[in-house]
Amino acid sequence: MASSMRVRALLKGDVTAITAIVSHPMETGMRKDGGKVIPAHFIQVLTVDVDGKRVVTSHLNTAVSSNPVFNFKVKGAKVGDKAVVSWVDNLGEKGSGEAVVAAG
Amino acid sequence: MKGRLLISAAVVSLGMAGMAWSQGNSATAEIEKYREMLGDGNPAELFEMDGEALWATARGPKNASLQKCDLGLGAGVVKGAYAQMPRYFADSDKVEDLESRLMTCMVKLQGFDRAELSKKPFGTANYKSDMEALVAYVVGQSRGMPMAVPTAHPKEKAAFELGKQIFFYRAGPYDFSCATCHAMTDARIRMQDLPDLTSPAGSQRAYTSWPAYRVSQSLFRSFQWRLNDCFRQQRFPEPTYASESTIALTSYLATMANGATYQGPGIKR
């Protein structure tokens, strides 16, 4: 597996584009490896906080690809704000990454 | 009444013809849209991050990093190096592509064994390839640079000529060559456009989008991997990793792409 996460946040006009690339297998539990089922392993909740305020809560399931890329557009963020993207998967594993909002 | 019916029938059939035409067109447009969406965020970045860390990590029997590795632009210069590879290296007295050169550095600086390094260069779902991560990092540092593969040295010329020969060499159970698929314009296999690698436009577009992240495999793939898979599809025996012939073929393709802006690392379906 690659490094856990990369986050970018660019402010254009009054909209901040937040991109998060997460390293995650996103296994559905439906695939087999040599006859043995590969256990399900996928992100269930992904959240975005800007400047300490929750702006996105998303509930994901197995219909999302491995190493997923997320793009969000958020209003009201300022240059220098901290954008934190965090996730929790069905095995209870957690990960998060952050970026400082930059002028794009 | 009868006349009106006829007219409306004619309109209907015209409409159908129009629909069929736009359907063929919109399929290509939809694929373009899909590619654009993919381009918005490329998981290759995760591998670039890994590679960047690996580059600076002291490893191997000599416990050294790769920070003194010379990729052709001087010791430790990574920026823009990939856009000028493969090239002739005086210290190893041969033309090397990126992967061969990285191995040379790993042997010389870090004390790894070349045969050991070439055993398992490509990652799988359960095996993380250091080589592919390093490739991701190095090629990422040439994004936006013009392709300028040097061709002045006699060995570079020889590699180009050998590569060209391999490109047109027909063999295997299917009597295939690279040119069988890649020397026509506007050809496709299923829904994939086949680039004409004998034309500058075709090879520029294809070469500058590799190495790439492969969505269907969730892995980053190097150029040696790309060539390996081409040979597999031709039913050729698997080539030796970073062999003279694969480097020569890379020389031919890279030189054909000269002048284009390097776009990679790319993202593929």
XYZ file of C-alpha atoms in Angstrom:
373
model
C 0.000 0.000 0.000
C 1.038 3.506 -0.694
C 1.214 6.312 1.862
C -2.004 6.893 3.678
C -3.310 10.159 2.315
C -2.839 13.393 0.412
C -5.026 16.483 0.894
C -5.108 19.711 -1.097
C -7.246 22.821 -0.536
C -7.337 25.654 -3.058
C -9.432 28.815 -2.687
C -10.759 30.277 -5.939
C -13.189 33.187 -5.670
C -15.289 32.261 -2.627
C -15.177 28.507 -3.226
C -12.522 26.226 -1.775
C -11.852 23.026 -3.671
C -10.718 20.280 -1.328
C -9.171 17.169 -2.845
C -8.376 14.096 -0.798
C -6.647 11.011 -2.170
C -6.830 8.119 0.261
C -4.806 4.946 0.138
C -7.324 2.230 0.936
C -8.090 -1.218 -0.540
C -11.902 -0.678 -0.412
C -12.517 -4.422 -0.524
C -16.165 -5.293 -1.048
C -16.100 -8.720 0.591
C -17.361 -10.187 -2.708
C -13.994 -10.900 -4.308
C -12.104 -14.149 -4.010
C -8.421 -14.929 -3.980
C -7.727 -18.574 -4.852
C -11.217 -19.612 -3.756
C -11.008 -17.772 -0.448
C -13.184 -14.736 0.086
C -11.214 -11.540 0.660
C -12.859 -9.993 3.749
C -14.707 -6.724 3.325
C -12.577 -3.710 4.178
C -13.912 -0.328 3.224
C -14.251 3.231 4.464
C -17.618 3.869 6.082
C -17.434 7.478 7.196
C -15.367 10.264 5.705
C -15.485 13.751 7.171
C -14.084 17.149 6.295
C -13.434 19.866 8.866
C -12.423 23.384 7.920
C -11.119 25.630 10.661
C -12.468 23.215 13.273
C -15.960 23.197 11.803
C -17.475 20.058 10.278
C -18.449 20.833 6.689
C -18.873 17.348 5.178
C -19.955 14.009 6.635
C -20.201 11.286 4.034
C -21.275 7.688 4.437
C -19.540 5.409 1.976
C -20.017 1.805 1.010
C -18.405 -0.807 -1.205
C -19.340 0.994 -4.431
C -16.285 3.232 -4.116
C -13.016 2.322 -5.851
C -9.749 1.444 -4.156
C -7.406 4.403 -3.539
C -10.381 6.744 -3.909
C -10.183 10.415 -4.845
C -12.682 12.841 -3.282
C -13.413 16.365 -4.436
C -15.473 18.750 -2.327
C -16.357 22.378 -2.895
C -16.814 24.427 0.253
C -17.816 28.053 0.714
C -16.657 30.314 3.523
C -13.079 29.098 4.032
C -10.184 31.562 4.201
C -6.582 31.262 3.077
C -4.614 29.828 5.998
C -7.517 27.771 7.383
C -6.745 24.170 8.155
C -8.718 21.543 6.222
C -8.733 18.125 7.874
C -10.073 15.040 6.127
C -10.585 11.934 8.288
C -11.994 8.483 7.705
C -13.044 5.406 9.641
C -13.458 2.015 8.007
C -15.528 -1.058 8.858
C -12.619 -2.612 10.780
C -12.336 0.460 12.959
C -9.112 1.623 11.292
C -8.717 5.359 11.054
C -6.755 7.808 8.993
C -6.576 11.519 8.439
C -4.708 14.104 6.470
C -4.665 17.857 6.452
C -3.812 20.818 4.268
C -3.690 24.559 4.743
C -6.084 26.407 2.423
C -4.006 28.142 -0.256
C -4.955 30.706 -2.866
C -5.492 28.907 -6.176
C -53.621 13.875 -44.220
C -51.623 11.262 -46.100
C -48.945 13.823 -46.988
C -48.545 14.810 -43.356
C -48.070 11.243 -42.277
C -45.351 10.744 -44.834
C -43.559 13.839 -43.680
C -43.666 12.805 -40.066
C -42.342 9.353 -40.986
C -39.467 10.975 -42.812
C -38.707 13.125 -39.800
C -38.691 10.093 -37.543
C -36.195 8.197 -39.679
C -33.980 11.243 -39.953
C -34.139 11.558 -36.202
C -33.060 7.934 -35.778
C -30.117 8.355 -38.113
C -29.089 11.438 -36.191
C -29.329 9.555 -32.937
C -27.175 6.672 -34.160
C -24.530 9.094 -35.338
C -24.439 11.089 -32.134
C -24.363 7.877 -30.098
C -21.097 6.772 -31.732
C -19.716 10.227 -31.169
C -20.941 10.597 -27.620
C -19.328 7.283 -26.611
C -15.938 8.766 -27.446
C -16.959 12.011 -25.765
C -18.060 10.098 -22.660
C -14.708 8.325 -22.495
C -12.999 11.714 -22.772
C -15.196 12.957 -19.915
C -14.268 9.910 -17.832
C -10.571 10.554 -18.502
C -11.019 14.189 -17.502
C -12.686 13.170 -14.250
C -9.878 10.725 -13.539
C -7.320 13.425 -14.244
C -8.845 15.559 -11.493
C -7.087 13.580 -8.806
C -4.536 10.928 -9.552
C -3.758 8.266 -6.934
C -0.292 8.124 -8.540
C 0.407 10.982 -6.102
C 0.298 8.480 -3.233
C 3.058 6.487 -4.921
C 5.005 9.691 -5.634
C 4.931 10.459 -1.902
C 6.207 6.962 -1.125
C 8.943 7.263 -3.727
C 10.052 10.652 -2.466
C 10.466 9.226 1.026
C 12.273 6.134 -0.305
C 14.652 8.303 -2.334
C 15.843 10.018 0.838
C 15.869 6.909 3.060
C 19.185 5.250 3.875
C 18.800 1.632 2.771
C 20.737 -1.422 1.628
C 23.990 -2.994 2.824
C 25.766 0.372 2.525
C 22.978 2.148 4.404
C 22.902 5.055 1.957
C 20.121 7.083 0.330
C 19.731 7.706 -3.388
C 20.280 11.441 -2.986
C 23.637 11.230 -4.775
C 22.187 9.247 -7.694
C 23.015 10.766 -11.086
C 20.048 10.468 -13.440
C 21.883 12.275 -16.215
C 21.641 15.894 -15.089
C 24.190 15.612 -12.288
C 24.334 13.863 -8.919
C 21.065 14.226 -7.063
C 19.234 16.212 -9.780
C 15.768 14.731 -10.182
C 13.909 17.727 -11.619
C 13.473 17.213 -15.363
C 15.727 14.146 -15.513
C 13.069 11.742 -16.776
C 12.246 13.945 -19.798
C 15.828 13.344 -20.982
C 15.946 9.571 -20.585
C 16.972 7.003 -21.787
C 20.479 8.366 -22.288
C 24.115 7.271 -22.383
C 25.905 7.109 -19.022
C 29.687 7.206 -19.077
C 30.116 5.430 -15.713
C 28.196 2.335 -16.774
C 29.199 2.798 -20.447
C 25.703 2.057 -21.723
C 22.369 3.589 -22.539
C 20.030 3.308 -19.563
C 16.377 4.013 -19.051
C 15.080 5.248 -15.699
C 14.594 1.822 -14.158
C 17.979 0.493 -15.253
C 19.601 3.686 -13.973
C 17.833 3.449 -10.620
C 19.151 -0.105 -10.288
C 22.673 1.078 -11.156
C 22.391 3.679 -8.374
C 20.948 1.174 -5.932
C 23.854 -1.170 -6.637
C 26.557 1.493 -6.564
C 25.333 3.690 -3.718
C 23.294 1.317 -1.580
C 25.071 -1.973 -2.248
C 22.036 -3.920 -3.481
C 22.445 -6.867 -5.849
C 21.251 -6.135 -9.408
C 19.992 -9.669 -10.047
C 18.053 -9.558 -6.786
C 16.548 -6.156 -7.684
C 15.349 -7.344 -11.094
C 13.606 -10.396 -9.647
C 10.398 -8.718 -8.528
C 10.230 -5.202 -9.920
C 6.456 -5.027 -10.372
C 3.980 -4.656 -7.538
C 0.890 -6.772 -6.936
C -2.066 -6.408 -4.589
C -0.024 -8.044 -1.839
C 3.426 -6.829 -2.742
C 4.533 -3.230 -2.750
C 7.216 -2.441 -5.307
C 9.903 0.005 -4.199
C 10.954 0.402 -7.809
C 7.528 1.521 -8.963
C 7.300 4.052 -6.113
C 10.727 5.482 -6.998
C 9.683 5.663 -10.658
C 6.504 7.528 -9.665
C 8.537 10.089 -7.728
C 11.151 10.661 -10.442
C 8.719 10.942 -13.364
C 6.507 13.287 -11.339
C 9.459 15.662 -11.137
C 9.415 15.996 -14.950
C 5.753 16.949 -15.215
C 5.366 19.847 -17.647
C 8.904 19.556 -19.004
C 9.621 19.199 -22.726
C 10.775 15.758 -23.844
C 14.407 16.064 -24.919
C 15.978 12.614 -25.178
C 19.592 13.021 -26.313
C 20.565 11.267 -29.556
C 24.097 12.520 -30.185
C 26.144 9.680 -28.663
C 26.828 6.690 -30.970
C 25.439 4.291 -28.338
C 22.243 6.367 -28.123
C 21.936 6.173 -31.909
C 22.534 2.423 -31.793
C 19.874 1.989 -29.085
C 17.365 3.976 -31.145
C 18.061 1.832 -34.229
C 17.832 -1.425 -32.269
C 14.592 -0.241 -30.683
C 13.156 0.585 -34.083
C 14.095 -2.872 -35.312
C 12.362 -4.481 -32.325
C 9.283 -2.319 -32.926
C 8.886 -3.723 -36.449
C 10.127 -7.269 -35.663
C 7.426 -9.864 -36.320
C 7.592 -13.055 -34.309
C 5.765 -15.310 -31.883
C 2.853 -17.693 -32.441
C 0.715 -14.842 -33.828
C 3.462 -13.423 -36.059
C 3.008 -10.100 -34.285
C 5.099 -6.968 -34.032
C 4.471 -3.762 -32.092
C 3.772 -2.197 -35.490
C 0.930 -4.648 -36.153
C -1.267 -2.561 -33.841
C 0.680 0.671 -33.494
C 1.444 1.760 -37.057
C -2.055 2.716 -38.182
C -3.938 5.929 -37.617
C -7.460 5.982 -36.164
C -7.438 2.309 -35.241
C -8.817 1.023 -31.968
C -9.072 -2.181 -29.980
C -12.516 -2.485 -28.408
C -13.102 1.090 -27.195
C -9.439 1.952 -26.717
C -7.778 4.160 -29.300
C -4.538 2.655 -30.562
C -1.901 5.354 -30.900
C 0.155 5.319 -34.090
C 3.612 5.162 -32.527
C 5.368 5.683 -35.849
C 4.014 9.236 -36.070
C 5.306 12.022 -33.802
C 1.767 13.029 -32.755
C 0.789 9.476 -31.787
C 3.954 8.611 -29.923
C 4.035 11.984 -28.172
C 0.531 11.497 -26.847
C 1.149 7.916 -25.749
C 4.661 8.178 -24.345
C 4.029 11.309 -22.286
C 1.127 9.656 -20.419
C 3.251 6.775 -19.089
C 4.220 5.617 -16.438
C 0.713 5.699 -15.015
C -1.673 4.708 -12.249
C -3.859 1.848 -13.433
C -7.347 2.179 -11.967
C -8.329 -1.422 -12.735
C -5.275 -2.705 -10.848
C -5.121 -0.021 -8.123
C -1.383 0.121 -8.805
C 1.188 2.435 -10.274
C 2.851 0.967 -13.373
C 6.318 1.711 -14.728
C 7.330 1.849 -18.388
C 9.126 -1.490 -18.182
C 5.858 -2.964 -16.961
C 4.059 -1.382 -19.918
C 6.488 -2.973 -22.384
C 6.294 -6.324 -20.572
C 2.546 -6.301 -20.981
C 2.849 -5.393 -24.680
C 5.118 -8.409 -25.203
C 2.687 -10.584 -23.259
C -0.187 -9.477 -25.497
C 1.936 -10.356 -28.514
C 2.560 -13.815 -26.978
C 6.281 -13.146 -26.836
C 8.395 -14.642 -24.062
C 8.638 -12.329 -21.052
C 11.592 -9.995 -21.570
C 14.339 -9.705 -18.972
C 13.744 -6.701 -16.713
C 15.628 -3.601 -17.914
C 17.387 -5.633 -20.621
C 19.247 -4.091 -23.532
C 16.285 -4.716 -25.833
C 13.611 -3.178 -23.579
C 15.842 -0.136 -23.013
C 16.399 0.134 -26.770
C 12.659 -0.026 -27.449
C 12.126 2.666 -24.807
C 14.847 4.751 -26.509
C 13.019 4.487 -29.816
C 9.628 5.436 -28.349
C 11.011 8.215 -26.134
C 13.002 9.764 -28.974
C 9.909 9.675 -31.200
C 8.115 11.688 -28.492
C 10.784 14.414 -28.383
C 9.412 17.933 -28.393
C 6.208 17.066 -26.549
C 5.469 18.184 -22.999
C 5.760 15.361 -20.506
C 2.319 14.961 -18.854
C 2.799 12.071 -16.478
C 2.417 10.290 -14.270
C -0.756 9.431 -16.116
C -3.924 7.673 -15.123
C -5.341 4.768 -17.093
C -8.589 2.848 -16.899
